[in-house]
PDB file of C-alpha atoms in Angstrom:
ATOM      1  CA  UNK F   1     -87.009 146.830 122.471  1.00 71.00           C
ATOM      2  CA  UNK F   2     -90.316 148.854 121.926  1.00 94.00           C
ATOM      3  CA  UNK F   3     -90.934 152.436 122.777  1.00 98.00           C
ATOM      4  CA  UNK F   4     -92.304 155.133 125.252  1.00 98.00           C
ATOM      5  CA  UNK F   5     -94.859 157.504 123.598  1.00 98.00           C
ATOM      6  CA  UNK F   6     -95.329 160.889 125.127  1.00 98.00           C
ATOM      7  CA  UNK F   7     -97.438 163.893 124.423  1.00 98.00           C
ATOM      8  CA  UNK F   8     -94.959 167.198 125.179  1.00 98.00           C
ATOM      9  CA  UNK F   9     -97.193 170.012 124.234  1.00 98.00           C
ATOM     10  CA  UNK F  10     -98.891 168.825 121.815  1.00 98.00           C
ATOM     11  CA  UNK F  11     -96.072 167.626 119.851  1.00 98.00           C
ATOM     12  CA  UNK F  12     -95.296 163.634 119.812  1.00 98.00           C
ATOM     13  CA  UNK F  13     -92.216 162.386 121.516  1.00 98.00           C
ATOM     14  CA  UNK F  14     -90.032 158.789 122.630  1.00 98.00           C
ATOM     15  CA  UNK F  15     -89.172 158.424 126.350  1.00 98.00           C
ATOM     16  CA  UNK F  16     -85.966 157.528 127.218  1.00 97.00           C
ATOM     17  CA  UNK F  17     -83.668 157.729 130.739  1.00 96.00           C
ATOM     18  CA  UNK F  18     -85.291 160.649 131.490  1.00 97.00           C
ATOM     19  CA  UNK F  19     -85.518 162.879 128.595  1.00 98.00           C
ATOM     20  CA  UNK F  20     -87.035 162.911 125.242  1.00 98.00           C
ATOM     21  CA  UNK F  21     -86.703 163.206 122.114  1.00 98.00           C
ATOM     22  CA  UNK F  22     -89.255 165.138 119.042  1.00 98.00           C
ATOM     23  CA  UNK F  23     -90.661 162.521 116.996  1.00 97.00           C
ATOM     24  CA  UNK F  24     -90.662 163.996 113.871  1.00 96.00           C
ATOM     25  CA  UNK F  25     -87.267 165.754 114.435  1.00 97.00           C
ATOM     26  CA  UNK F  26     -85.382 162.756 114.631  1.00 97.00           C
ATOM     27  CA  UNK F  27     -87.114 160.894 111.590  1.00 97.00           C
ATOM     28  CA  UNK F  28     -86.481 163.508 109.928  1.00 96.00           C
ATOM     29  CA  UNK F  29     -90.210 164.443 109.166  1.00 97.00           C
ATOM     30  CA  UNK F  30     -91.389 160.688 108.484  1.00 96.00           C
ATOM     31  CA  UNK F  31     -93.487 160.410 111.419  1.00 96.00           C
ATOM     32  CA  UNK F  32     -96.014 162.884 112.482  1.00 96.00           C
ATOM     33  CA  UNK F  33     -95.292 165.371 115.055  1.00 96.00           C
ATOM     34  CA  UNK F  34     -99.808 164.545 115.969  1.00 98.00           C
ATOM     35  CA  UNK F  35     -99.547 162.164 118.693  1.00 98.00           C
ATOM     36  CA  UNK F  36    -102.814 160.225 117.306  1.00 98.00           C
ATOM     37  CA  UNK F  37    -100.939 159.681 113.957  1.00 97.00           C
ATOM     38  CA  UNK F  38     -97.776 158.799 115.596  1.00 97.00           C
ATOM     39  CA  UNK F  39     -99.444 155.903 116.913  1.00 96.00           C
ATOM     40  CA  UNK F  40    -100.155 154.157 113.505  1.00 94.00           C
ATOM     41  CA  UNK F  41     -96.224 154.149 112.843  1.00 94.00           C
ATOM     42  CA  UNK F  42     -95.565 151.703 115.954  1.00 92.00           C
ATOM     43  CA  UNK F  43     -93.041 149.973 114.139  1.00 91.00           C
ATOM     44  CA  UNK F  44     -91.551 153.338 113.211  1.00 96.00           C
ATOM     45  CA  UNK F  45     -91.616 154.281 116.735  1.00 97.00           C
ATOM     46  CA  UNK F  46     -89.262 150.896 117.696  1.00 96.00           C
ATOM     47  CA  UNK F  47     -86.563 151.440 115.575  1.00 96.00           C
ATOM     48  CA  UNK F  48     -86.120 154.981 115.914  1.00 97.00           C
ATOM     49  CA  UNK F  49     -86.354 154.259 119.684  1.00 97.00           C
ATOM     50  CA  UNK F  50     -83.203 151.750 119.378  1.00 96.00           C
ATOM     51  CA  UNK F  51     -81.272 154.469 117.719  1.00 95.00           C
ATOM     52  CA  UNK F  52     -81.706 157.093 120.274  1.00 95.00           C
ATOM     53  CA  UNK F  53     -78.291 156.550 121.673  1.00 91.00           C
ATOM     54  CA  UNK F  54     -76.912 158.705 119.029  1.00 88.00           C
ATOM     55  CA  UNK F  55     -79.205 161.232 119.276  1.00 94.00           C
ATOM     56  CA  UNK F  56     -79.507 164.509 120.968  1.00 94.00           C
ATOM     57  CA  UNK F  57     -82.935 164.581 123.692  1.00 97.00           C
ATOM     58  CA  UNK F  58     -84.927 167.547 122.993  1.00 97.00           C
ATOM     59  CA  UNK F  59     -84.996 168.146 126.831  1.00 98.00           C
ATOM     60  CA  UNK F  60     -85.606 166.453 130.001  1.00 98.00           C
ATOM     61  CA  UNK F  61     -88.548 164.995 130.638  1.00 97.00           C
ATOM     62  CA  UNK F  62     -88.750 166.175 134.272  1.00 96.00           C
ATOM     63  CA  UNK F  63     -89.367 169.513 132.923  1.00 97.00           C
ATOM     64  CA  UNK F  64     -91.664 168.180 130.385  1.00 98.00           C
ATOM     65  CA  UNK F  65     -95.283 169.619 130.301  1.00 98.00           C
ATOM     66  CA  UNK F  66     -96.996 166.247 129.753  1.00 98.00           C
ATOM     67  CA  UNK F  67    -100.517 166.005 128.052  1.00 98.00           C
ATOM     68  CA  UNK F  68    -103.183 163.173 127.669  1.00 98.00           C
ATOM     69  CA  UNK F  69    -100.586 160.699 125.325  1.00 98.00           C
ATOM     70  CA  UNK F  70    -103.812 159.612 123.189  1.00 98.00           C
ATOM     71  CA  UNK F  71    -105.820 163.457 123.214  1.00 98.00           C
ATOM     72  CA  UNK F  72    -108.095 162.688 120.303  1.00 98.00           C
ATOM     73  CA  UNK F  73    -109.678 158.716 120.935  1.00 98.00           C
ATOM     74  CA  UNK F  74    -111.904 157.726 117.960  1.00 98.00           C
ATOM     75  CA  UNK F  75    -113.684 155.111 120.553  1.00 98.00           C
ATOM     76  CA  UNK F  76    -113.181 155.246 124.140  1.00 98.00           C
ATOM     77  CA  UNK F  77    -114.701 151.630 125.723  1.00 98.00           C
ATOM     78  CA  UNK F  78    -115.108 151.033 129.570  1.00 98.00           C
ATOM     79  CA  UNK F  79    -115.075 147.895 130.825  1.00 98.00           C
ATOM     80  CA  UNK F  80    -116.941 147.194 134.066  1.00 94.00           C
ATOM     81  CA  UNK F  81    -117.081 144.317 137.184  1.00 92.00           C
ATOM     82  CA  UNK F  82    -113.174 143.100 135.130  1.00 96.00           C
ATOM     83  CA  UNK F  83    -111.308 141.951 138.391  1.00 93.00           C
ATOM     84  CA  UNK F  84    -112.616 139.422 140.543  1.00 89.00           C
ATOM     85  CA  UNK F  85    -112.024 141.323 144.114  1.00 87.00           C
ATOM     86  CA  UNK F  86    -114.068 144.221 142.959  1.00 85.00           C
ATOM     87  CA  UNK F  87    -116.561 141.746 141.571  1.00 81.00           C
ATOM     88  CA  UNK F  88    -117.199 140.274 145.289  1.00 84.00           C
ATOM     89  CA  UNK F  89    -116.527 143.683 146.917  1.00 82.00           C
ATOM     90  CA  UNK F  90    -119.810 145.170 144.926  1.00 77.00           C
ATOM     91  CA  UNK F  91    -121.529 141.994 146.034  1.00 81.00           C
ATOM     92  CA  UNK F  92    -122.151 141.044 142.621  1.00 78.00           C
ATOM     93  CA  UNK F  93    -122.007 137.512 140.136  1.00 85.00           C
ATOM     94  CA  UNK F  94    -118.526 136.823 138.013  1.00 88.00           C
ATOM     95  CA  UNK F  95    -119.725 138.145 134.417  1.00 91.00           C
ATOM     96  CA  UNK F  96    -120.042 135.566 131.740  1.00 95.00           C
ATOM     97  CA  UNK F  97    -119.374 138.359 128.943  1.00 97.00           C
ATOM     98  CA  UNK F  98    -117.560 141.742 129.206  1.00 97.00           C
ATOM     99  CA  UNK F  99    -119.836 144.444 130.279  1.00 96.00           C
ATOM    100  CA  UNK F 100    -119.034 147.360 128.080  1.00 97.00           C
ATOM    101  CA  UNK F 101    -119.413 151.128 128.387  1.00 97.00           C
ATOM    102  CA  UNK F 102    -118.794 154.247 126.412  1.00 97.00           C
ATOM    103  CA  UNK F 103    -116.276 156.659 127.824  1.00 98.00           C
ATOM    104  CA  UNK F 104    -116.909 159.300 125.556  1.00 98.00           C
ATOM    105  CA  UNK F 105    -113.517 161.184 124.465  1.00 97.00           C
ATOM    106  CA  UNK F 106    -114.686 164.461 125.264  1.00 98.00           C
ATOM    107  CA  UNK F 107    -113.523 163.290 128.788  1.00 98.00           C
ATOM    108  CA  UNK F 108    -110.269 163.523 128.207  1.00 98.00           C
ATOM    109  CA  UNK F 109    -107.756 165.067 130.289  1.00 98.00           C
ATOM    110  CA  UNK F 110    -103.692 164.552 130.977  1.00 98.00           C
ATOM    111  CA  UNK F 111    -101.828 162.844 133.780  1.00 98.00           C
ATOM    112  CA  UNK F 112    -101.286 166.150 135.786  1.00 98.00           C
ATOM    113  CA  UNK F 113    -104.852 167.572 134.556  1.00 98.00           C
ATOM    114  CA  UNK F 114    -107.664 168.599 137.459  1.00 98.00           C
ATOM    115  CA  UNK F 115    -110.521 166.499 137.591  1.00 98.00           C
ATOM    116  CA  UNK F 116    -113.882 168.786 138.319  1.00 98.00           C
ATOM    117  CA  UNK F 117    -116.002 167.197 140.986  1.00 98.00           C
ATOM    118  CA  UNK F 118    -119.761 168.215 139.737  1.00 97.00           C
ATOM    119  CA  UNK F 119    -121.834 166.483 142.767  1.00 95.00           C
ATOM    120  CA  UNK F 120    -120.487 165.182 145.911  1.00 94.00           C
ATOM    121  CA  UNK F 121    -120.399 161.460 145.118  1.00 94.00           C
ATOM    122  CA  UNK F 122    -117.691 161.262 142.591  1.00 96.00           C
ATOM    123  CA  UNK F 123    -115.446 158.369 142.743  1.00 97.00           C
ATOM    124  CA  UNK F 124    -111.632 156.967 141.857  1.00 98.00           C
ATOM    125  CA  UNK F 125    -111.080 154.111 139.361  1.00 98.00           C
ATOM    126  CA  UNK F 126    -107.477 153.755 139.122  1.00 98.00           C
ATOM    127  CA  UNK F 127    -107.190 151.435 135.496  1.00 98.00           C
ATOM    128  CA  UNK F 128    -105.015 150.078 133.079  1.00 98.00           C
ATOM    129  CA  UNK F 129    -105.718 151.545 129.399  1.00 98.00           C
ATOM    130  CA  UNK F 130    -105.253 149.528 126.438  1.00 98.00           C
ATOM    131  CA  UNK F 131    -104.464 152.035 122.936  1.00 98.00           C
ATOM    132  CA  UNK F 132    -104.841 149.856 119.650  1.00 98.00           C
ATOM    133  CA  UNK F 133    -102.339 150.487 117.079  1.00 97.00           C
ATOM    134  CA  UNK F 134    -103.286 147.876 113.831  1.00 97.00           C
ATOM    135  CA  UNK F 135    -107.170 148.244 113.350  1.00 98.00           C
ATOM    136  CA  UNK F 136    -108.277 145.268 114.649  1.00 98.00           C
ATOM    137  CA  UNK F 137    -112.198 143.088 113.174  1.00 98.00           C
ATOM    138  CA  UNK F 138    -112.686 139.788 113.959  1.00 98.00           C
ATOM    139  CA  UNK F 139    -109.367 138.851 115.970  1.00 98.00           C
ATOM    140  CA  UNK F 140    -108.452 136.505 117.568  1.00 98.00           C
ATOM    141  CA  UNK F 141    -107.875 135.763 120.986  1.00 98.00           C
ATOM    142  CA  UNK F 142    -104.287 134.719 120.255  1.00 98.00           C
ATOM    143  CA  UNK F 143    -103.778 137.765 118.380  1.00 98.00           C
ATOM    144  CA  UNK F 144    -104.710 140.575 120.588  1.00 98.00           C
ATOM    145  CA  UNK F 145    -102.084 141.775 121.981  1.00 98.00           C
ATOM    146  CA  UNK F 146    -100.770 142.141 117.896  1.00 97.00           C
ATOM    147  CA  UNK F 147    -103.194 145.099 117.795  1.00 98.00           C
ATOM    148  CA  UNK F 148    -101.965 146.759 120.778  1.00 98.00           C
ATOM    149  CA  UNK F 149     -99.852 150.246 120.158  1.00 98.00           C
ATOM    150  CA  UNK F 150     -99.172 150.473 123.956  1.00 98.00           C
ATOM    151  CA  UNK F 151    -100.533 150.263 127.947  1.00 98.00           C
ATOM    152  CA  UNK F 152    -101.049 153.380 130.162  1.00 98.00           C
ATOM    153  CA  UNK F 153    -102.207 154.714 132.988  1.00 98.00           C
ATOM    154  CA  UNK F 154    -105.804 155.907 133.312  1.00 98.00           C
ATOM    155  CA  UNK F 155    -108.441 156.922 135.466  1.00 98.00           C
ATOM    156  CA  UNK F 156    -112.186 155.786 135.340  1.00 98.00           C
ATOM    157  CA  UNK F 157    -113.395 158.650 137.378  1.00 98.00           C
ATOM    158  CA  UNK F 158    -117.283 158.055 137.963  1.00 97.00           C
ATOM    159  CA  UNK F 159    -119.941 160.691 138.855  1.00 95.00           C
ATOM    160  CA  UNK F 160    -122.579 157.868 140.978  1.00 93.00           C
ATOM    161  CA  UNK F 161    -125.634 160.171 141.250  1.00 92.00           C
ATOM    162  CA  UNK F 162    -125.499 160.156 137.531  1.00 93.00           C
ATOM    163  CA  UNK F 163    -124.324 156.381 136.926  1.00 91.00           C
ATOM    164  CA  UNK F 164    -127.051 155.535 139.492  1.00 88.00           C
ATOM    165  CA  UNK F 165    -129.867 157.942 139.041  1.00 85.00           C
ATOM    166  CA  UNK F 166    -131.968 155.517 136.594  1.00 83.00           C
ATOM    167  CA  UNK F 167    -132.982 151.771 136.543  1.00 83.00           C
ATOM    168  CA  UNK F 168    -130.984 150.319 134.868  1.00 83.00           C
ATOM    169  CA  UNK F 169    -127.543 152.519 136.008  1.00 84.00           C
ATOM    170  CA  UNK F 170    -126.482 155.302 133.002  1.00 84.00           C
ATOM    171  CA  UNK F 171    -122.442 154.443 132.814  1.00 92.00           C
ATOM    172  CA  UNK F 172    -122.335 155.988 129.881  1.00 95.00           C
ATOM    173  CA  UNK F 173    -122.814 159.455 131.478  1.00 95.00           C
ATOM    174  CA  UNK F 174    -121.918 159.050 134.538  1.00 95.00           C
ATOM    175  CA  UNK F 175    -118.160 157.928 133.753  1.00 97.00           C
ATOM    176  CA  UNK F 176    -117.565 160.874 130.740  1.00 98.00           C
ATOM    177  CA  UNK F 177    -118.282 164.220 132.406  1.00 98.00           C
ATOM    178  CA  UNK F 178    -115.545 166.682 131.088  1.00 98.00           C
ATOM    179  CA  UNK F 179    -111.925 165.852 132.638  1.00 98.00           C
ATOM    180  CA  UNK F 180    -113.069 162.441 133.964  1.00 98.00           C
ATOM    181  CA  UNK F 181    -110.484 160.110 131.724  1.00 98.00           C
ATOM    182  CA  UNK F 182    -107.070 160.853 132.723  1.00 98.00           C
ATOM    183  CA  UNK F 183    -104.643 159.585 130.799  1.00 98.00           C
ATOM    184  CA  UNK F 184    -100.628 158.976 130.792  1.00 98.00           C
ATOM    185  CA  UNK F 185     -98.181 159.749 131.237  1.00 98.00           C
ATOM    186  CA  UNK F 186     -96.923 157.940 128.376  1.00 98.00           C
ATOM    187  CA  UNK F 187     -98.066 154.941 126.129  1.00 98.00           C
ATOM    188  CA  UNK F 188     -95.675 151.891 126.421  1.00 98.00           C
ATOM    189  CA  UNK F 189     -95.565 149.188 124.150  1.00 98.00           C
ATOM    190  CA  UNK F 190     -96.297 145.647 125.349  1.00 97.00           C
ATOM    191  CA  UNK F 191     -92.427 144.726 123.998  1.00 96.00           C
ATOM    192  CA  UNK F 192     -91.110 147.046 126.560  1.00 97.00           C
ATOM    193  CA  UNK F 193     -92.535 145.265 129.363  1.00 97.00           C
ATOM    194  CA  UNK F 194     -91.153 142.456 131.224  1.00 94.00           C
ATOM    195  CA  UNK F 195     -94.485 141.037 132.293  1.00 95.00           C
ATOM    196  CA  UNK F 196     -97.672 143.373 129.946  1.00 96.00           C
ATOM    197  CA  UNK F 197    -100.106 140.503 131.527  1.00 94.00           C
ATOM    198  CA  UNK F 198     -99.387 141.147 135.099  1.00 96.00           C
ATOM    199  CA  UNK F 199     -98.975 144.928 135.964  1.00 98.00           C
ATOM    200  CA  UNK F 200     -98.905 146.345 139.997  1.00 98.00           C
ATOM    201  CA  UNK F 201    -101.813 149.245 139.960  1.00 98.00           C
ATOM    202  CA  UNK F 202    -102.396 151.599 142.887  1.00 98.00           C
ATOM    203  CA  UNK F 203    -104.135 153.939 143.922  1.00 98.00           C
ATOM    204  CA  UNK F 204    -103.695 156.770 146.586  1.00 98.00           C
ATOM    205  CA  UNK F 205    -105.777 159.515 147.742  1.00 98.00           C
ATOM    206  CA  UNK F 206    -104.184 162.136 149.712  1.00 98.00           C
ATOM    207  CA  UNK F 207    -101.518 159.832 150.331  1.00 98.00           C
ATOM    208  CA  UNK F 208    -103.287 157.049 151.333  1.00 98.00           C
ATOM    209  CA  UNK F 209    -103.555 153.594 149.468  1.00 98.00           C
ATOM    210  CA  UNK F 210    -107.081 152.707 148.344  1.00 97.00           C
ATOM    211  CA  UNK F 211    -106.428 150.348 145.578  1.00 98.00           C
ATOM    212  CA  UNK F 212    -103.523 147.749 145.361  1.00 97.00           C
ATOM    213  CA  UNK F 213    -103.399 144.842 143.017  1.00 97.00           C
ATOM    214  CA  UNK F 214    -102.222 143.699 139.682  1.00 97.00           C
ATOM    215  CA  UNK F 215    -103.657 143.086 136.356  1.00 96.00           C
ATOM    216  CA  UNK F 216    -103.586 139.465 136.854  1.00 94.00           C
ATOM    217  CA  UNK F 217    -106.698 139.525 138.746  1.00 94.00           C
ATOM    218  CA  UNK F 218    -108.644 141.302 135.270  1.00 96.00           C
ATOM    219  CA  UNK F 219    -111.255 138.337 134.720  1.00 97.00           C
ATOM    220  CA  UNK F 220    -111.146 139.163 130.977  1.00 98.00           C
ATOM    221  CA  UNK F 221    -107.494 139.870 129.977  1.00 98.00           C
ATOM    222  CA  UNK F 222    -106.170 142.136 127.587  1.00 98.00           C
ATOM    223  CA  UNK F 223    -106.339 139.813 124.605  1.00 98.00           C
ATOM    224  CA  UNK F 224    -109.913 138.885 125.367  1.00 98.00           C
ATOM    225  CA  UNK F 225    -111.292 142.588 125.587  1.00 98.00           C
ATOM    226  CA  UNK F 226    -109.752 143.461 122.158  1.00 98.00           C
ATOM    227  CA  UNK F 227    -111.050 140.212 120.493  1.00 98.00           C
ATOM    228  CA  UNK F 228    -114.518 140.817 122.408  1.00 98.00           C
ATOM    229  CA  UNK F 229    -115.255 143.940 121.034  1.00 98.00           C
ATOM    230  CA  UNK F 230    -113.149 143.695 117.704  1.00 98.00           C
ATOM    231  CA  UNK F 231    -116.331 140.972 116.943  1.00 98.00           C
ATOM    232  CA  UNK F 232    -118.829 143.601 117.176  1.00 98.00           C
ATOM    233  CA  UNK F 233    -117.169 146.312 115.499  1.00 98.00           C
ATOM    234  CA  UNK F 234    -113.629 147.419 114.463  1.00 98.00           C
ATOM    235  CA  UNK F 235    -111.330 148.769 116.597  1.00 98.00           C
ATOM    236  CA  UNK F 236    -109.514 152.066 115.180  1.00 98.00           C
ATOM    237  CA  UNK F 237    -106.088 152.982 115.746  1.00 98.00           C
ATOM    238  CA  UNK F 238    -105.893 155.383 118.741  1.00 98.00           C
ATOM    239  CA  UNK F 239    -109.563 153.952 120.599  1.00 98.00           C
ATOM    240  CA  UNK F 240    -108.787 153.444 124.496  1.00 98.00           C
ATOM    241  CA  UNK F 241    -110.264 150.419 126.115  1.00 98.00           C
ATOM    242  CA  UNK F 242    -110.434 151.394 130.134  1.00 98.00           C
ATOM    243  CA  UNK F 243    -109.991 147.461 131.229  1.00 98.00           C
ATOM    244  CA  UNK F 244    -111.400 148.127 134.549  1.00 97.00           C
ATOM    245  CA  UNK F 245    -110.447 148.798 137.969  1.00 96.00           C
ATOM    246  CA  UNK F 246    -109.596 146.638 140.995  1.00 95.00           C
ATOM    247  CA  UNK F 247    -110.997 146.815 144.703  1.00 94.00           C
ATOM    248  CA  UNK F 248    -110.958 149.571 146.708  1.00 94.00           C
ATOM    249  CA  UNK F 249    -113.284 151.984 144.935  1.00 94.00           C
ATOM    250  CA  UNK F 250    -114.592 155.082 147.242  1.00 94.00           C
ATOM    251  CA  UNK F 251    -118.641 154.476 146.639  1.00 90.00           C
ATOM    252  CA  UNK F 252    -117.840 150.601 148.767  1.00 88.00           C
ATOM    253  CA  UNK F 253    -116.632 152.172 151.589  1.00 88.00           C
ATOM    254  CA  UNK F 254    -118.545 156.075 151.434  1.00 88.00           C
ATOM    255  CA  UNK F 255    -115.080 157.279 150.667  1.00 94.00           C
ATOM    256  CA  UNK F 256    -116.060 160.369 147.840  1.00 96.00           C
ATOM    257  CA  UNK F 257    -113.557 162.753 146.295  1.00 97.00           C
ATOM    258  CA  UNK F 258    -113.578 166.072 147.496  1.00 98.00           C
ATOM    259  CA  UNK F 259    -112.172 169.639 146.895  1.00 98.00           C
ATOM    260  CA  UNK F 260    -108.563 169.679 146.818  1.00 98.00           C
ATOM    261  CA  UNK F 261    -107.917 165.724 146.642  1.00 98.00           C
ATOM    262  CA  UNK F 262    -105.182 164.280 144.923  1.00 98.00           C
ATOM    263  CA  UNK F 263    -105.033 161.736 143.442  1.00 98.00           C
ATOM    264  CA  UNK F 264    -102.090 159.680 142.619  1.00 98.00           C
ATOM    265  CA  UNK F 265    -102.299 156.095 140.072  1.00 98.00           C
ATOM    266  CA  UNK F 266     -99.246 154.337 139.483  1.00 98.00           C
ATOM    267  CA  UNK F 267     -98.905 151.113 137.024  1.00 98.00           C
ATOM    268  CA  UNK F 268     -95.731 149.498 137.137  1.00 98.00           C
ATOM    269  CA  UNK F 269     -93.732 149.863 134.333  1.00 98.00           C
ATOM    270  CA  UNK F 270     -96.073 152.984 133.270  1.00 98.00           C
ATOM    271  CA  UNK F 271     -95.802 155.242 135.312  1.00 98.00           C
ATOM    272  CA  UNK F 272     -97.462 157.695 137.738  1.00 98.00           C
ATOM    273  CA  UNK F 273    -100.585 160.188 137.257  1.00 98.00           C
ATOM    274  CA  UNK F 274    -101.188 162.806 139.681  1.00 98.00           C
ATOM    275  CA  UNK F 275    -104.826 164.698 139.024  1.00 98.00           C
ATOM    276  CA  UNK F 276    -105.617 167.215 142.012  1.00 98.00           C
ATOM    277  CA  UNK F 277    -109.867 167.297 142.584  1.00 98.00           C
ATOM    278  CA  UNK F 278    -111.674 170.660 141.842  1.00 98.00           C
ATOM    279  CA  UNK F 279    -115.130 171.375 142.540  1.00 98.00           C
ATOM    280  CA  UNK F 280    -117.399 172.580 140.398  1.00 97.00           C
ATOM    281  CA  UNK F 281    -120.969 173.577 140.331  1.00 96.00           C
ATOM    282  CA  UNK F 282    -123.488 171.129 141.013  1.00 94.00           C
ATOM    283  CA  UNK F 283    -124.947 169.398 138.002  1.00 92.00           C
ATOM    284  CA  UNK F 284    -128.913 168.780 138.099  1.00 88.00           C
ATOM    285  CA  UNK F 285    -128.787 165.413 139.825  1.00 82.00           C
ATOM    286  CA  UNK F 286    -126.239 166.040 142.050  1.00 84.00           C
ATOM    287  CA  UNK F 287    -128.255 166.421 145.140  1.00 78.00           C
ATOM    288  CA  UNK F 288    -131.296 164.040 144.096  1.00 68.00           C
ATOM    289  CA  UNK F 289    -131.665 161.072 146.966  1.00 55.00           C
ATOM    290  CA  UNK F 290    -131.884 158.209 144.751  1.00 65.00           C
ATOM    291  CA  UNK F 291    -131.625 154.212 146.499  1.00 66.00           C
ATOM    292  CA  UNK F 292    -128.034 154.461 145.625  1.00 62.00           C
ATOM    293  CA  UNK F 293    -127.430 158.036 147.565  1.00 60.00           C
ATOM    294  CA  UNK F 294    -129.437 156.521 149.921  1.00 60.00           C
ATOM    295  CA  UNK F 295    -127.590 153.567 150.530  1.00 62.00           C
ATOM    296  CA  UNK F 296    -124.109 155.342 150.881  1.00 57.00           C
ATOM    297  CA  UNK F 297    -125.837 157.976 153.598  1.00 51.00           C
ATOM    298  CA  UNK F 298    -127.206 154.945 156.020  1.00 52.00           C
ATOM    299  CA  UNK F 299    -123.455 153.523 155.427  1.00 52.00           C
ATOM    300  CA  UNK F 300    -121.436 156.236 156.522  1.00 49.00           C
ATOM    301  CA  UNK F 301    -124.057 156.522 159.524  1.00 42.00           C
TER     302      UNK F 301
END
């Protein structure tokens, strides 16, 4: 049956028709009211979630002031060039191997938070998030998904004058500037999913649809990525693994976030995030005309 994890406040909670319902309240103090800890007790989580019926909801989850669903990451991983159309859309080779970044958790924000635009070149990455429950060294391929907690929605929001203002790029940097990893609304876990393999993302800004496609395009699948890494160190319960993002992405077509955007990411089966754009003050490399500045100036021209 599986669960819906949300962050209300601060305080852990199940999802359910609409409402929800105080995690540690109705187990009676067994699990954690800390949303990290509350994802260690997944099978916890299940069976309390099939006895909600007889339970009374805490409130509705309309009303519901919804933060980050995983606040505190131990390890946040990037993962970058993961779906084949964005692969040939940057004009660059299949990867043979995942290439891995660091989204540092500092980044952090939740589904509703503002995202604050330090340079003009600051770009969408609408992405599905993998949250690992079970530590996880050495796995499998078969058993990945066995040290997944749940799927949600998340943003990849990417500063390029940073990411490209060296040879080789900085992602590292670039991709982890305060509020630049939404997350949410709500962890789900793979058992609650008709299809966790093959999941609709979109993306809209201002409205309009600049990324459409489903996770059956990711070149290196869910399973894989947690197995990858899981070989070069262990995976901790509550790290986020960002598995990449699909065509579409503003720097291709000179298409930059700017003061006031919103933007909207919906996963099926996930949900919806809606982060509004803020400026903020430059940051030292926000105005330096690297090749890559360069190159998006000529294009719009």
């Amino acid at each position: 049956m599986g669960f819906k994890l949300v962050n209300v406040d601060g305080r852990a909670a199940l999802a359910s028709d609409g409402h929800y319902y105080d995690l540690n309240e109705i187990s009676g103090g067994a699990v954690s009211d800390d949303p990290m800890q509350a994802l260690a007790a997944a099978s916890q989580l299940s069976a309390l979630n099939a006895a909600l019926g007889g339970m009374t909801p805490a409130g509705n989850l309309a009303d519901a002031n919804l933060l980050a669903p995983v606040p505190r990451p131990p390890q946040g991983f990037g993962i970058g060039l993961n779906y084949r159309k964005h692969a040939e859309e940057a004009n660059m080779d299949i990867p043979e191997v995942p290439m891995v970044f660091t989204k540092y958790p500092a980044s952090v924000t939740g589904p509703t938070g503002d995202v604050v635009l330090r340079s003009n070149y600051v770009d969408y990455e609408g992405e599905l998030v993998v949250v690992i429950g079970a530590p996880a060294k050495d796995v499998a391929v078969e058993d990945g998904w066995r040290h997944v907690a749940g799927l949600c929605v998340g943003q990849d929001i990417s500063d390029r004058a940073v990411q490209f203002a060296s040879t080789p790029p900085q992602f590292n940097l670039g991709k982890s500037f305060d509020t630049f990893s939404p997350l949410g609304p709500m962890v789900v876990s793979p058992d609650a999913l008709d299809n966790p393999g093959a999941l609709r993302l979109t993306t809209r800004v201002n409205g309009e649809v600049r990324q459409d496609d489903t996770t059956g395009d990711l070149i290196f699948d869910v399973p894989a990525l947690v197995s990858y890494l899981s070989h070069i160190m262990t995976l901790q319960t509550g790290d986020v693994i960002f598995t990449g993002t699909p065509s579409g992405v503003g720097a291709v077509q000179g298409l930059f976030l700017r003061d006031g955007d919103e933007v909207v990411t919906t996963i099926e089966g996930l949900g919806t995030m809606t982060n509004r754009c803020v400026r903020g003050p430059d940051h030292p490399n926000a105005t330096a005309v690297t090749p890559f500045v360069a190159g998006i100036a000529a294009r719009k021209d």
